[in-house]
């Protein structure tokens, strides 16, 4: 692990926005941007492991993304399955444990198989916990985690509440959370970048971590230099 000159956030969450625009600006179809975005995912995961991030959560597909055209949704699912299959050995080798959060029952069988496989192969990883949010809705996860919900509906779908997020970064210029980790982001530092996801590099991440290290996190208390 490389030593950093600044405090690295323990849990980083990323909203990877801007793939479609990145492709359209280059005169390509949107899927081209998703392919480029998947390459960026690999760079980012490896850089976070190198910097000593303990937990990284990626917003790959929201429950609301089903509203996109069927061909785009199918392309995304094929891309996820392809990358999960291709990367699983590499992730295991790097000590990266990969888990998927969100609903699985609506995903194609091939993708569900790839998920089960990567979770099994990487289960021993202790260097970085990588969570990929697929068919994910934070409001649904919170609702399902409520005991009253379980009592009324019977079995839950295995709702996942993750550890608190320290730094949430959204690329693509929008300034909203879009139903991502609402509970976990209670005290997260938020960083909104105008750059599009495929343009993110290791240097973008380092700049984000440096920005994070300069923030005064008080969690509701007084600033550390304040006296009574
Ligand atoms: C948002 O950009 C991006 C997505 C909905 C998909 C994210 C997927 C990837 C980065 C690819 C691979 C991921 C993994 C985990 C292998 P957008 O389509 O909303 O872009 P736009 O705002 O420019 O339209």
mmCIF file of N, CA and C and ligand atoms in Angstrom, residues 16-22 30 34 37-38 41 58-60 65 68 72 76 79-80 83 132 197, ligand 1:
data_model
loop_
_atom_site.group_PDB
_atom_site.id
_atom_site.type_symbol
_atom_site.label_atom_id
_atom_site.label_comp_id
_atom_site.label_asym_id
_atom_site.label_seq_id
_atom_site.Cartn_x
_atom_site.Cartn_y
_atom_site.Cartn_z
ATOM 1 N N UNK A 16 -21.282 7.499 -10.606
ATOM 2 C CA UNK A 16 -20.456 7.548 -11.825
ATOM 3 C C UNK A 16 -21.296 8.096 -12.984
ATOM 4 N N UNK A 17 -21.476 9.403 -13.015
ATOM 5 C CA UNK A 17 -22.400 9.985 -13.984
ATOM 6 C C UNK A 17 -21.645 10.607 -15.159
ATOM 7 N N UNK A 18 -22.271 10.547 -16.331
ATOM 8 C CA UNK A 18 -21.727 11.271 -17.484
ATOM 9 C C UNK A 18 -21.211 10.394 -18.620
ATOM 10 N N UNK A 19 -21.429 9.080 -18.522
ATOM 11 C CA UNK A 19 -20.951 8.192 -19.598
ATOM 12 C C UNK A 19 -21.609 8.518 -20.940
ATOM 13 N N UNK A 20 -22.933 8.715 -20.897
ATOM 14 C CA UNK A 20 -23.684 8.956 -22.142
ATOM 15 C C UNK A 20 -23.206 10.225 -22.824
ATOM 16 N N UNK A 21 -23.083 11.304 -22.043
ATOM 17 C CA UNK A 21 -22.644 12.586 -22.618
ATOM 18 C C UNK A 21 -21.217 12.496 -23.156
ATOM 19 N N UNK A 22 -20.393 11.751 -22.452
ATOM 20 C CA UNK A 22 -18.989 11.582 -22.880
ATOM 21 C C UNK A 22 -18.954 10.981 -24.281
ATOM 22 N N UNK A 30 -24.359 5.933 -26.879
ATOM 23 C CA UNK A 30 -24.175 6.006 -25.423
ATOM 24 C C UNK A 30 -23.417 4.812 -24.853
ATOM 25 N N UNK A 34 -20.411 3.857 -21.731
ATOM 26 C CA UNK A 34 -20.436 2.878 -20.639
ATOM 27 C C UNK A 34 -19.205 1.966 -20.692
ATOM 28 N N UNK A 37 -16.527 3.952 -19.355
ATOM 29 C CA UNK A 37 -16.761 4.092 -17.914
ATOM 30 C C UNK A 37 -16.306 2.856 -17.155
ATOM 31 N N UNK A 38 -16.477 1.699 -17.748
ATOM 32 C CA UNK A 38 -16.052 0.457 -17.091
ATOM 33 C C UNK A 38 -14.529 0.408 -16.963
ATOM 34 N N UNK A 41 -13.660 2.403 -14.013
ATOM 35 C CA UNK A 41 -13.947 1.676 -12.768
ATOM 36 C C UNK A 41 -12.711 0.897 -12.331
ATOM 37 N N UNK A 58 -19.858 1.696 -5.360
ATOM 38 C CA UNK A 58 -20.098 2.260 -6.693
ATOM 39 C C UNK A 58 -21.571 2.139 -7.071
ATOM 40 N N UNK A 59 -22.127 3.229 -7.577
ATOM 41 C CA UNK A 59 -23.532 3.214 -8.019
ATOM 42 C C UNK A 59 -23.542 2.830 -9.503
ATOM 43 N N UNK A 60 -23.785 1.572 -9.777
ATOM 44 C CA UNK A 60 -23.710 1.098 -11.166
ATOM 45 C C UNK A 60 -25.069 1.134 -11.857
ATOM 46 N N UNK A 65 -33.145 3.333 -12.947
ATOM 47 C CA UNK A 65 -32.545 3.195 -14.283
ATOM 48 C C UNK A 65 -33.312 2.224 -15.189
ATOM 49 N N UNK A 68 -34.828 3.491 -18.458
ATOM 50 C CA UNK A 68 -34.064 3.744 -19.690
ATOM 51 C C UNK A 68 -34.506 2.767 -20.789
ATOM 52 N N UNK A 72 -30.500 -0.150 -23.845
ATOM 53 C CA UNK A 72 -29.421 0.404 -23.006
ATOM 54 C C UNK A 72 -29.290 -0.419 -21.709
ATOM 55 N N UNK A 76 -26.023 -2.528 -20.538
ATOM 56 C CA UNK A 76 -25.376 -2.339 -19.235
ATOM 57 C C UNK A 76 -25.230 -3.677 -18.512
ATOM 58 N N UNK A 79 -22.508 -5.709 -19.987
ATOM 59 C CA UNK A 79 -21.216 -5.106 -19.619
ATOM 60 C C UNK A 79 -20.843 -5.453 -18.171
ATOM 61 N N UNK A 80 -21.805 -5.374 -17.282
ATOM 62 C CA UNK A 80 -21.523 -5.713 -15.878
ATOM 63 C C UNK A 80 -21.065 -7.169 -15.783
ATOM 64 N N UNK A 83 -17.531 -7.655 -17.213
ATOM 65 C CA UNK A 83 -16.447 -7.132 -16.375
ATOM 66 C C UNK A 83 -16.313 -7.889 -15.068
ATOM 67 N N UNK A 132 -20.798 -3.042 -5.140
ATOM 68 C CA UNK A 132 -21.363 -2.552 -6.389
ATOM 69 C C UNK A 132 -22.883 -2.520 -6.222
ATOM 70 N N UNK A 197 -17.669 10.874 -15.980
ATOM 71 C CA UNK A 197 -17.050 9.697 -15.353
ATOM 72 C C UNK A 197 -15.870 9.111 -16.150
HETATM 73 C C1 LIG B 1 -24.388 7.074 -15.589
HETATM 74 O O1 LIG B 1 -24.048 7.750 -16.776
HETATM 75 C C2 LIG B 1 -23.838 5.730 -15.594
HETATM 76 C C3 LIG B 1 -24.536 4.562 -15.461
HETATM 77 C C4 LIG B 1 -26.004 4.471 -15.288
HETATM 78 C C5 LIG B 1 -23.867 3.275 -15.530
HETATM 79 C C6 LIG B 1 -22.567 3.143 -14.766
HETATM 80 C C7 LIG B 1 -21.824 2.054 -15.390
HETATM 81 C C8 LIG B 1 -20.488 2.010 -15.586
HETATM 82 C C9 LIG B 1 -19.558 3.056 -15.113
HETATM 83 C C10 LIG B 1 -19.916 0.884 -16.347
HETATM 84 C C11 LIG B 1 -19.416 -0.320 -15.682
HETATM 85 C C12 LIG B 1 -19.545 -0.523 -14.239
HETATM 86 C C13 LIG B 1 -19.072 -1.644 -13.602
HETATM 87 C C14 LIG B 1 -19.353 -1.807 -12.140
HETATM 88 C C15 LIG B 1 -18.307 -2.691 -14.307
HETATM 89 P P1 LIG B 1 -25.226 8.229 -17.707
HETATM 90 O O2 LIG B 1 -25.549 7.153 -18.673
HETATM 91 O O3 LIG B 1 -26.387 8.682 -16.878
HETATM 92 O O4 LIG B 1 -24.572 9.442 -18.450
HETATM 93 P P2 LIG B 1 -25.302 10.800 -18.892
HETATM 94 O O5 LIG B 1 -25.694 11.502 -17.609
HETATM 95 O O6 LIG B 1 -24.225 11.511 -19.616
HETATM 96 O O7 LIG B 1 -26.457 10.426 -19.735
#
